[in-house]
N, CA, C and O atoms as a Tinker XYZ file with bonds, in Angstrom:
   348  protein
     1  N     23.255000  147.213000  223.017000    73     2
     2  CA    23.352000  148.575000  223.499000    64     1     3
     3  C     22.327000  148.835000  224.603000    63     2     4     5
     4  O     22.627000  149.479000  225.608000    81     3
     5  N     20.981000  148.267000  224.376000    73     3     6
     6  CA    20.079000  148.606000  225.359000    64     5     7
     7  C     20.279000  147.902000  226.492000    63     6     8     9
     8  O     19.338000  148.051000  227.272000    81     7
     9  N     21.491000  146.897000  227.058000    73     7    10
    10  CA    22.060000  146.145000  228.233000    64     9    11
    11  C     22.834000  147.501000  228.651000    63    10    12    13
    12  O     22.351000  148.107000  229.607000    81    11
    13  N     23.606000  147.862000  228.235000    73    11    14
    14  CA    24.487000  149.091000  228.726000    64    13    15
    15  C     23.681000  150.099000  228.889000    63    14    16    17
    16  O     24.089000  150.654000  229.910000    81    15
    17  N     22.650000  150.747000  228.436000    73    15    18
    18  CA    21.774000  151.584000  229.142000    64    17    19
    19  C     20.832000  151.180000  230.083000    63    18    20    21
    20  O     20.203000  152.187000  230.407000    81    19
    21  N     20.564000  150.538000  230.475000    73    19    22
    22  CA    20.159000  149.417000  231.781000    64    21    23
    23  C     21.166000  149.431000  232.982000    63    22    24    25
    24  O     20.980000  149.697000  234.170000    81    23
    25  N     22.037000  149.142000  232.449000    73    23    26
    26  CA    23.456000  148.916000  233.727000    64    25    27
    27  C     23.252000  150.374000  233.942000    63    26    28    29
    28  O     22.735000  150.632000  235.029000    81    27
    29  N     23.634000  151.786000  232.890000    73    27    30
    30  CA    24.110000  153.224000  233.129000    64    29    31
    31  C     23.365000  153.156000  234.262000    63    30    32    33
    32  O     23.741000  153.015000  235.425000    81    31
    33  N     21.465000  153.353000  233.481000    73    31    34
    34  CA    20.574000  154.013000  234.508000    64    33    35
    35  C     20.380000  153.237000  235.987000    63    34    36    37
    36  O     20.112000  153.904000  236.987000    81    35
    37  N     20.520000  151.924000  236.042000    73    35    38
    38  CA    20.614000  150.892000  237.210000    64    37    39
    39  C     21.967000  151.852000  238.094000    63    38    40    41
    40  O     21.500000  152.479000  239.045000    81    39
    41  N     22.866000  151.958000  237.985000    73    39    42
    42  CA    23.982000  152.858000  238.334000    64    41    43
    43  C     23.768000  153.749000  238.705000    63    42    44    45
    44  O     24.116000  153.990000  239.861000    81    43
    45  N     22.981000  154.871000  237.828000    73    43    46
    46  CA    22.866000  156.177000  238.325000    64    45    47
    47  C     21.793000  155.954000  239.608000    63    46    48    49
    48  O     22.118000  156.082000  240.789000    81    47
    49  N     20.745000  155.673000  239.237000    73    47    50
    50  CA    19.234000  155.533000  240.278000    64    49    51
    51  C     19.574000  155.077000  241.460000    63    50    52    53
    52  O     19.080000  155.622000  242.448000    81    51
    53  N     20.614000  153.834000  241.639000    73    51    54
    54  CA    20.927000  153.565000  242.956000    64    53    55
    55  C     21.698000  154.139000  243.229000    63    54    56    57
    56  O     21.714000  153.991000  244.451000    81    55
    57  N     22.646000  154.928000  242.924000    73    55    58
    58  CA    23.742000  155.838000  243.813000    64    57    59
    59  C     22.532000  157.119000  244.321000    63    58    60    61
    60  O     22.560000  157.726000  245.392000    81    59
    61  N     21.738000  157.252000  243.449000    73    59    62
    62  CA    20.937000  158.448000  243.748000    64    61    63
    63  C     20.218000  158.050000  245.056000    63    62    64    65
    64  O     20.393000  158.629000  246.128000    81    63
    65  N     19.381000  156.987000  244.856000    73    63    66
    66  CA    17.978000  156.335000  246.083000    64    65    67
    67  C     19.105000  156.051000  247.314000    63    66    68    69
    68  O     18.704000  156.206000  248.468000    81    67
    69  N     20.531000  155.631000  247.085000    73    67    70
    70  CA    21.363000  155.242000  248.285000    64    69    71
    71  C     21.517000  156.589000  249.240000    63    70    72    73
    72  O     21.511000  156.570000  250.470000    81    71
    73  N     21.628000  157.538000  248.559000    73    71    74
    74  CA    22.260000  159.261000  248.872000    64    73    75
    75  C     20.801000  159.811000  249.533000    63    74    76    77
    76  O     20.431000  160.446000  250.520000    81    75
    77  N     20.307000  159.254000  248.528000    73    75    78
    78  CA    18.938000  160.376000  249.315000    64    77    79
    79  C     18.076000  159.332000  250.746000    63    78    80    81
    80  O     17.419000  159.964000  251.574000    81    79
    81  N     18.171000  157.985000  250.857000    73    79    82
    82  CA    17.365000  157.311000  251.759000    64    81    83
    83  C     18.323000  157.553000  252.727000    63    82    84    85
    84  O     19.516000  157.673000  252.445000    81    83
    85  N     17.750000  157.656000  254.179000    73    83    86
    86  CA    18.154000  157.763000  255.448000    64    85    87
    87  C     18.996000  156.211000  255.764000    63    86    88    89
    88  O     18.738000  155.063000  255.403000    81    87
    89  N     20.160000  156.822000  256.650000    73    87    90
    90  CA    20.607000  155.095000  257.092000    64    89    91
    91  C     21.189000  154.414000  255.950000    63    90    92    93
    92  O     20.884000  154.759000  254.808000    81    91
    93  N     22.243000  153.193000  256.245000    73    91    94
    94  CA    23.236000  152.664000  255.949000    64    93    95
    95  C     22.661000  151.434000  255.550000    63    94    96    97
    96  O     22.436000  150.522000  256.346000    81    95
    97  N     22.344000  151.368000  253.971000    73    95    98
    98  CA    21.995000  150.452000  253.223000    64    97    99
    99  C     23.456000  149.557000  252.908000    63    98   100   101
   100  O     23.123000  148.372000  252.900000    81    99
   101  N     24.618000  149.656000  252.703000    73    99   102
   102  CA    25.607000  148.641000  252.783000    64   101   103
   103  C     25.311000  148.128000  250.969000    63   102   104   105
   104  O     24.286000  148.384000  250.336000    81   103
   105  N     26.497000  147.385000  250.461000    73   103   106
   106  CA    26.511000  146.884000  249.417000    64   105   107
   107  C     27.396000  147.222000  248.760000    63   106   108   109
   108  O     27.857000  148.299000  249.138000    81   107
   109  N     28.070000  146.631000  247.581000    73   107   110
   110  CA    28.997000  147.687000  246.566000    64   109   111
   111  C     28.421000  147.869000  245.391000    63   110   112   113
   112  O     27.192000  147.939000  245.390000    81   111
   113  N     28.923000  147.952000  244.508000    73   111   114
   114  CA    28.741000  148.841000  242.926000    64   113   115
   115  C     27.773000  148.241000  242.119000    63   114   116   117
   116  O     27.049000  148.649000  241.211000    81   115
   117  N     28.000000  146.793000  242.872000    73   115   118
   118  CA    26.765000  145.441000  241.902000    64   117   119
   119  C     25.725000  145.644000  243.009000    63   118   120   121
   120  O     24.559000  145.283000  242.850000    81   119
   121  N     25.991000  145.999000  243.692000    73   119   122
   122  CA    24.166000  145.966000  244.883000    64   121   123
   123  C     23.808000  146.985000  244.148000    63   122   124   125
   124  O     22.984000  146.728000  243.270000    81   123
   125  N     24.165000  148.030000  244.233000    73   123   126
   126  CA    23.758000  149.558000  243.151000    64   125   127
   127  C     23.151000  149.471000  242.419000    63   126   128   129
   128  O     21.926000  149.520000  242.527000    81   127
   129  N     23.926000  149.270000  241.144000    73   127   130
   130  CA    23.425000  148.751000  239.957000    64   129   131
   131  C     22.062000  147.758000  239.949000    63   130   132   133
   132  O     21.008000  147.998000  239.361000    81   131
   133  N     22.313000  146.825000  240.594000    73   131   134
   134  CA    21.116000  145.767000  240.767000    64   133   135
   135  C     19.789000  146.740000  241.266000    63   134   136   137
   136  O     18.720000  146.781000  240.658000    81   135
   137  N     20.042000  147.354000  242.256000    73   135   138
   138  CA    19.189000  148.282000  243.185000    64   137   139
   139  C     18.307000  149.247000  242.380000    63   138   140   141
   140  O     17.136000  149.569000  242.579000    81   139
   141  N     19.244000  149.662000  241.329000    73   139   142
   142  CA    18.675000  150.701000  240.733000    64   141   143
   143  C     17.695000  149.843000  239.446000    63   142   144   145
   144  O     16.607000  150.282000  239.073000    81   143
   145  N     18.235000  148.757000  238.972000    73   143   146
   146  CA    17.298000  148.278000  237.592000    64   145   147
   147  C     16.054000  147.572000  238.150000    63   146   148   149
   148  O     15.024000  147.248000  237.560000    81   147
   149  N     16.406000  147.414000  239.431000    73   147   150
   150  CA    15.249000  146.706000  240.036000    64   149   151
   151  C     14.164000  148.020000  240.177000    63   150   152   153
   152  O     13.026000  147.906000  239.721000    81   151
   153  N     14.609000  149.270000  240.844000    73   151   154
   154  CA    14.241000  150.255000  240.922000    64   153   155
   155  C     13.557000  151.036000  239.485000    63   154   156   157
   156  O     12.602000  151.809000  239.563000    81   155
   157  N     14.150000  150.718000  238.364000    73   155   158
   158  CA    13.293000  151.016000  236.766000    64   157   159
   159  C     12.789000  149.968000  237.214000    63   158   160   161
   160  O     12.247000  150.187000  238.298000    81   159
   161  N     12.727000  149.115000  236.945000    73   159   162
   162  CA    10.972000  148.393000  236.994000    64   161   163
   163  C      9.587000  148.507000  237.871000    63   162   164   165
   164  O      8.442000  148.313000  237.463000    81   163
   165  N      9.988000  148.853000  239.110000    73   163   166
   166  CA     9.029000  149.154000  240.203000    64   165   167
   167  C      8.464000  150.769000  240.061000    63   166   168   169
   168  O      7.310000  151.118000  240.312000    81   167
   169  N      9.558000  151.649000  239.601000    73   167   170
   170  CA     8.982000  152.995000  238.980000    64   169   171
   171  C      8.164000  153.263000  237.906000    63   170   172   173
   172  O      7.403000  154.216000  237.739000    81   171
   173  N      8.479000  152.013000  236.959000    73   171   174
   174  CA     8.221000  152.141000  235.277000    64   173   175
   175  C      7.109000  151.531000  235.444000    63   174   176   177
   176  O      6.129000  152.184000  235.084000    81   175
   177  N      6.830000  150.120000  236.022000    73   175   178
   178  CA     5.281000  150.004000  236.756000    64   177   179
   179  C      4.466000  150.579000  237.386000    63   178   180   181
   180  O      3.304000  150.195000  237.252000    81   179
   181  N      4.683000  151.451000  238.095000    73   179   182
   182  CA     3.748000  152.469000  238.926000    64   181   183
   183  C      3.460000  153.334000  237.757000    63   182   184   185
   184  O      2.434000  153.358000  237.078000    81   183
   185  N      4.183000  153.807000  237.678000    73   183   186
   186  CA     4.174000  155.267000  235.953000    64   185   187
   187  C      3.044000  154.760000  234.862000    63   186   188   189
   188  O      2.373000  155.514000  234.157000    81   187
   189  N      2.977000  153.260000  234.877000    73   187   190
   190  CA     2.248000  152.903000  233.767000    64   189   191
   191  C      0.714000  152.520000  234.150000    63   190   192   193
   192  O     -0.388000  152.794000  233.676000    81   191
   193  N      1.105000  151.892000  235.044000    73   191   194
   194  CA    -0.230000  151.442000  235.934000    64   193   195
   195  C     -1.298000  153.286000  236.523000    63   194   196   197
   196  O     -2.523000  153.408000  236.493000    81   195
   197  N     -0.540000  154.101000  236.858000    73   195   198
   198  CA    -0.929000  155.557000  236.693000    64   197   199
   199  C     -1.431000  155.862000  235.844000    63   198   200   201
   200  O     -2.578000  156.283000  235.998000    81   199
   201  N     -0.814000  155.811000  234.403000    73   199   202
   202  CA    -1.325000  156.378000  233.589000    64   201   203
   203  C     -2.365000  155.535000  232.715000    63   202   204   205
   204  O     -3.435000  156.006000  232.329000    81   203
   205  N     -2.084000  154.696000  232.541000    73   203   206
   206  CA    -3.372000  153.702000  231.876000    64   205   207
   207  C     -3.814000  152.715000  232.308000    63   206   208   209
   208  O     -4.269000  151.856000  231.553000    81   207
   209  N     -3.794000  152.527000  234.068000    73   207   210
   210  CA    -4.555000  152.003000  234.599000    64   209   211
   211  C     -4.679000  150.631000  234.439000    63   210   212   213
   212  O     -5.656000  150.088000  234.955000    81   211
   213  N     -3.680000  149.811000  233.673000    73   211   214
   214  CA    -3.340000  148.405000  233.680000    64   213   215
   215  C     -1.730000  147.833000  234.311000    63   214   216   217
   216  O     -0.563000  148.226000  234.305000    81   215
   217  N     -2.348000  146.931000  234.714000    73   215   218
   218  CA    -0.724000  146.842000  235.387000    64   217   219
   219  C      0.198000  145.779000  234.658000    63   218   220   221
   220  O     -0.040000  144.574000  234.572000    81   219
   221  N      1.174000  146.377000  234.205000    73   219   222
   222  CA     1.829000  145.959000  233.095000    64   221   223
   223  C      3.615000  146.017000  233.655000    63   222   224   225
   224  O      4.016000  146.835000  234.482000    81   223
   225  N      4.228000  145.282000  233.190000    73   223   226
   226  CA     5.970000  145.421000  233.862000    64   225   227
   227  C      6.639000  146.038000  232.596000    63   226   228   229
   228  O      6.604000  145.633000  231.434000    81   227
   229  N      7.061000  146.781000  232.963000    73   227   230
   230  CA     7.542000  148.180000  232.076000    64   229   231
   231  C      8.829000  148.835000  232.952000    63   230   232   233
   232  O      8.569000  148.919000  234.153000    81   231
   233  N      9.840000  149.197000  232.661000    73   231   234
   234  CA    11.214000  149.391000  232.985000    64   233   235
   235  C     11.234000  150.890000  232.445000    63   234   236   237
   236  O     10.814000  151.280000  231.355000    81   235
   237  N     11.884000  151.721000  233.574000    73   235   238
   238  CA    11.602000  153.382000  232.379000    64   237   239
   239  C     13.451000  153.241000  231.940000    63   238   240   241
   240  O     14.287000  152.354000  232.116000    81   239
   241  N     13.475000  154.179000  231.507000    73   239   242
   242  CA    14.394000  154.533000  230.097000    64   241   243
   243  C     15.264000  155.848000  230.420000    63   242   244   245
   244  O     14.990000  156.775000  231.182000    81   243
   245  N     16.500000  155.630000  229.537000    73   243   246
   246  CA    17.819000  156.404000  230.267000    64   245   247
   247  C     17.506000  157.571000  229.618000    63   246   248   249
   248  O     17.938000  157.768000  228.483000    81   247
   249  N     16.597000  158.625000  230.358000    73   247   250
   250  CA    16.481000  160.162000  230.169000    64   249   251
   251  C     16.358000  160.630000  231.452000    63   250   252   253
   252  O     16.325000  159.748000  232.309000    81   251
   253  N     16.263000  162.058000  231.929000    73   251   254
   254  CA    15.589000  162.407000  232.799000    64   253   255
   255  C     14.481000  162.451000  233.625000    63   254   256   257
   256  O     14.597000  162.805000  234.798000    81   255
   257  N     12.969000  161.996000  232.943000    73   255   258
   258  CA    12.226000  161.496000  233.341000    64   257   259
   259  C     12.106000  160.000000  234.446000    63   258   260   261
   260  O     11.642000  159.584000  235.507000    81   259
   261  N     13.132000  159.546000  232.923000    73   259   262
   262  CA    13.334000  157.862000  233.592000    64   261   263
   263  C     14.101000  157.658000  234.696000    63   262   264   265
   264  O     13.634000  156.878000  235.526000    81   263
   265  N     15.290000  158.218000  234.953000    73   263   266
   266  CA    15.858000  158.681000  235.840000    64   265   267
   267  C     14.937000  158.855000  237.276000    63   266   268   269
   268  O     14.647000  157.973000  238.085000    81   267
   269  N     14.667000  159.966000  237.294000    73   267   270
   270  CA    13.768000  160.322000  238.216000    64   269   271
   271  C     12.749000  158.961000  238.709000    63   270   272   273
   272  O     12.832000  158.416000  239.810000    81   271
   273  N     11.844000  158.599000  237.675000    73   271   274
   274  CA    10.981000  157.607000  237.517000    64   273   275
   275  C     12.126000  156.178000  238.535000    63   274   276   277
   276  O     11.625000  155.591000  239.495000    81   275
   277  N     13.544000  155.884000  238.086000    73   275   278
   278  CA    13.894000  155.153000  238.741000    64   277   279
   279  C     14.155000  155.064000  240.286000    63   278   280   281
   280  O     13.712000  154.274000  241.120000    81   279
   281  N     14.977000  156.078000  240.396000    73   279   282
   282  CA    15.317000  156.818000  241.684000    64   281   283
   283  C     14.220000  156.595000  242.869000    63   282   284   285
   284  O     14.420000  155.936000  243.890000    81   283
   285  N     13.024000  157.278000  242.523000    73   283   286
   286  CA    11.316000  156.731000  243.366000    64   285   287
   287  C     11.390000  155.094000  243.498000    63   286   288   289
   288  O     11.207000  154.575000  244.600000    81   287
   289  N     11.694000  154.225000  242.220000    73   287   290
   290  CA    11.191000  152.963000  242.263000    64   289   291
   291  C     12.139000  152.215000  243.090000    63   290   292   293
   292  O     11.799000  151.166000  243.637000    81   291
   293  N     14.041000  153.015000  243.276000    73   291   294
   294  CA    14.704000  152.490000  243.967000    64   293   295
   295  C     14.413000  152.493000  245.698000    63   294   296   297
   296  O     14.630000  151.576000  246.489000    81   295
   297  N     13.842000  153.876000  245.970000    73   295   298
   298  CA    13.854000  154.152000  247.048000    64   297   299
   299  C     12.655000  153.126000  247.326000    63   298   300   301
   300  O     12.974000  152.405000  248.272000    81   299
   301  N     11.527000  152.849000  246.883000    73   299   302
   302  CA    10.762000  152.088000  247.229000    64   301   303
   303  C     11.437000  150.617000  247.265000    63   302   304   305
   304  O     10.858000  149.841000  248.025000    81   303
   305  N     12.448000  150.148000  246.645000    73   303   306
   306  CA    13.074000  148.953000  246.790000    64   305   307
   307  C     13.684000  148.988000  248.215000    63   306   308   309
   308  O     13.195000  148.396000  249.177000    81   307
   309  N     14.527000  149.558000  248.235000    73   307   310
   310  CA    15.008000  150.437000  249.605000    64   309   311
   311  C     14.319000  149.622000  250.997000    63   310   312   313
   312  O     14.712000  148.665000  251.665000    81   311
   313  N     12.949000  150.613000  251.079000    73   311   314
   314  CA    11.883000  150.481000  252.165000    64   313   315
   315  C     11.407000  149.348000  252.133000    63   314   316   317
   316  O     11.279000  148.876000  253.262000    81   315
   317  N     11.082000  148.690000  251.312000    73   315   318
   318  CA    11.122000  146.754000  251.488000    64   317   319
   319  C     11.859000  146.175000  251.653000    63   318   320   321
   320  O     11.536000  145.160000  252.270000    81   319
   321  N     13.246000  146.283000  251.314000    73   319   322
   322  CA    13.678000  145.305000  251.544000    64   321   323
   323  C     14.083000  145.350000  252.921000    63   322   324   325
   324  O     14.254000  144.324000  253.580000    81   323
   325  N     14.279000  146.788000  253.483000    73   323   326
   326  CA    14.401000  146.754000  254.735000    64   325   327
   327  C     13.179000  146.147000  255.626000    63   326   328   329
   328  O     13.387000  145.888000  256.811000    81   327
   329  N     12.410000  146.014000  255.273000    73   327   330
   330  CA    11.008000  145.590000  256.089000    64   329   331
   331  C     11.268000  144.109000  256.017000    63   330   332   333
   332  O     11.060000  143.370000  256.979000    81   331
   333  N     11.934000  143.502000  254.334000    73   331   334
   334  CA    11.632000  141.882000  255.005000    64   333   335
   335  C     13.216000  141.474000  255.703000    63   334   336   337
   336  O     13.775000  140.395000  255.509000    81   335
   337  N     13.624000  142.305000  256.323000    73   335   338
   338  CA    15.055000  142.043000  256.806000    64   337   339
   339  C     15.384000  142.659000  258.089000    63   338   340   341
   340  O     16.522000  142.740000  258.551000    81   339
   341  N     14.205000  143.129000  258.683000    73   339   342
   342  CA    13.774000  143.409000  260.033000    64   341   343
   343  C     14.101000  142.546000  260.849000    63   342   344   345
   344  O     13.365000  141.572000  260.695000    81   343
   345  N     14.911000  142.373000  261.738000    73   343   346
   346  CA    15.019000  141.197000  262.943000    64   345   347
   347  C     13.985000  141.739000  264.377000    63   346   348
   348  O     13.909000  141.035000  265.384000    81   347
């Protein structure tokens, strides 16, 4: 069950970080998805490393918070990967 809430929130976060970042990121439903779980981990790390100051790999979780929490970590996926794909 906790694979299917992974895929949901991976789903939701990247349709969200795709909508809200400027410019034509390209991909289909599996770039998304991918985009966004990659995106819980890079959020759910910052969030944790914030709050208790160790840096630990931590994935946030299908609520609103986490959500949100992903969405940031996607858009930051976003802005790198465009940087190492700069010609």
């Amino acid at each position: 069950m906790n694979i299917i809430a992974w895929l949901i929130l991976g789903l939701i976060a990247g349709a969200i970080a795709k909508a809200i970042y400027p410019g034509r990121q390209g991909g289909g439903i599996f770039a998304t998805t991918l985009l966004g779980i990659i995106g819980a981990f890079i959020g759910g790390t910052i969030v944790t490393l914030l709050q208790t100051g160790r840096f630990l790999l931590t994935g946030a979780s299908l609520s609103i918070p986490g959500i949100f929490v992903a969405v940031i970590g996607a858009i930051i996926a976003i802005y790198l990967w465009g940087l190492m794909n700069r010609t």
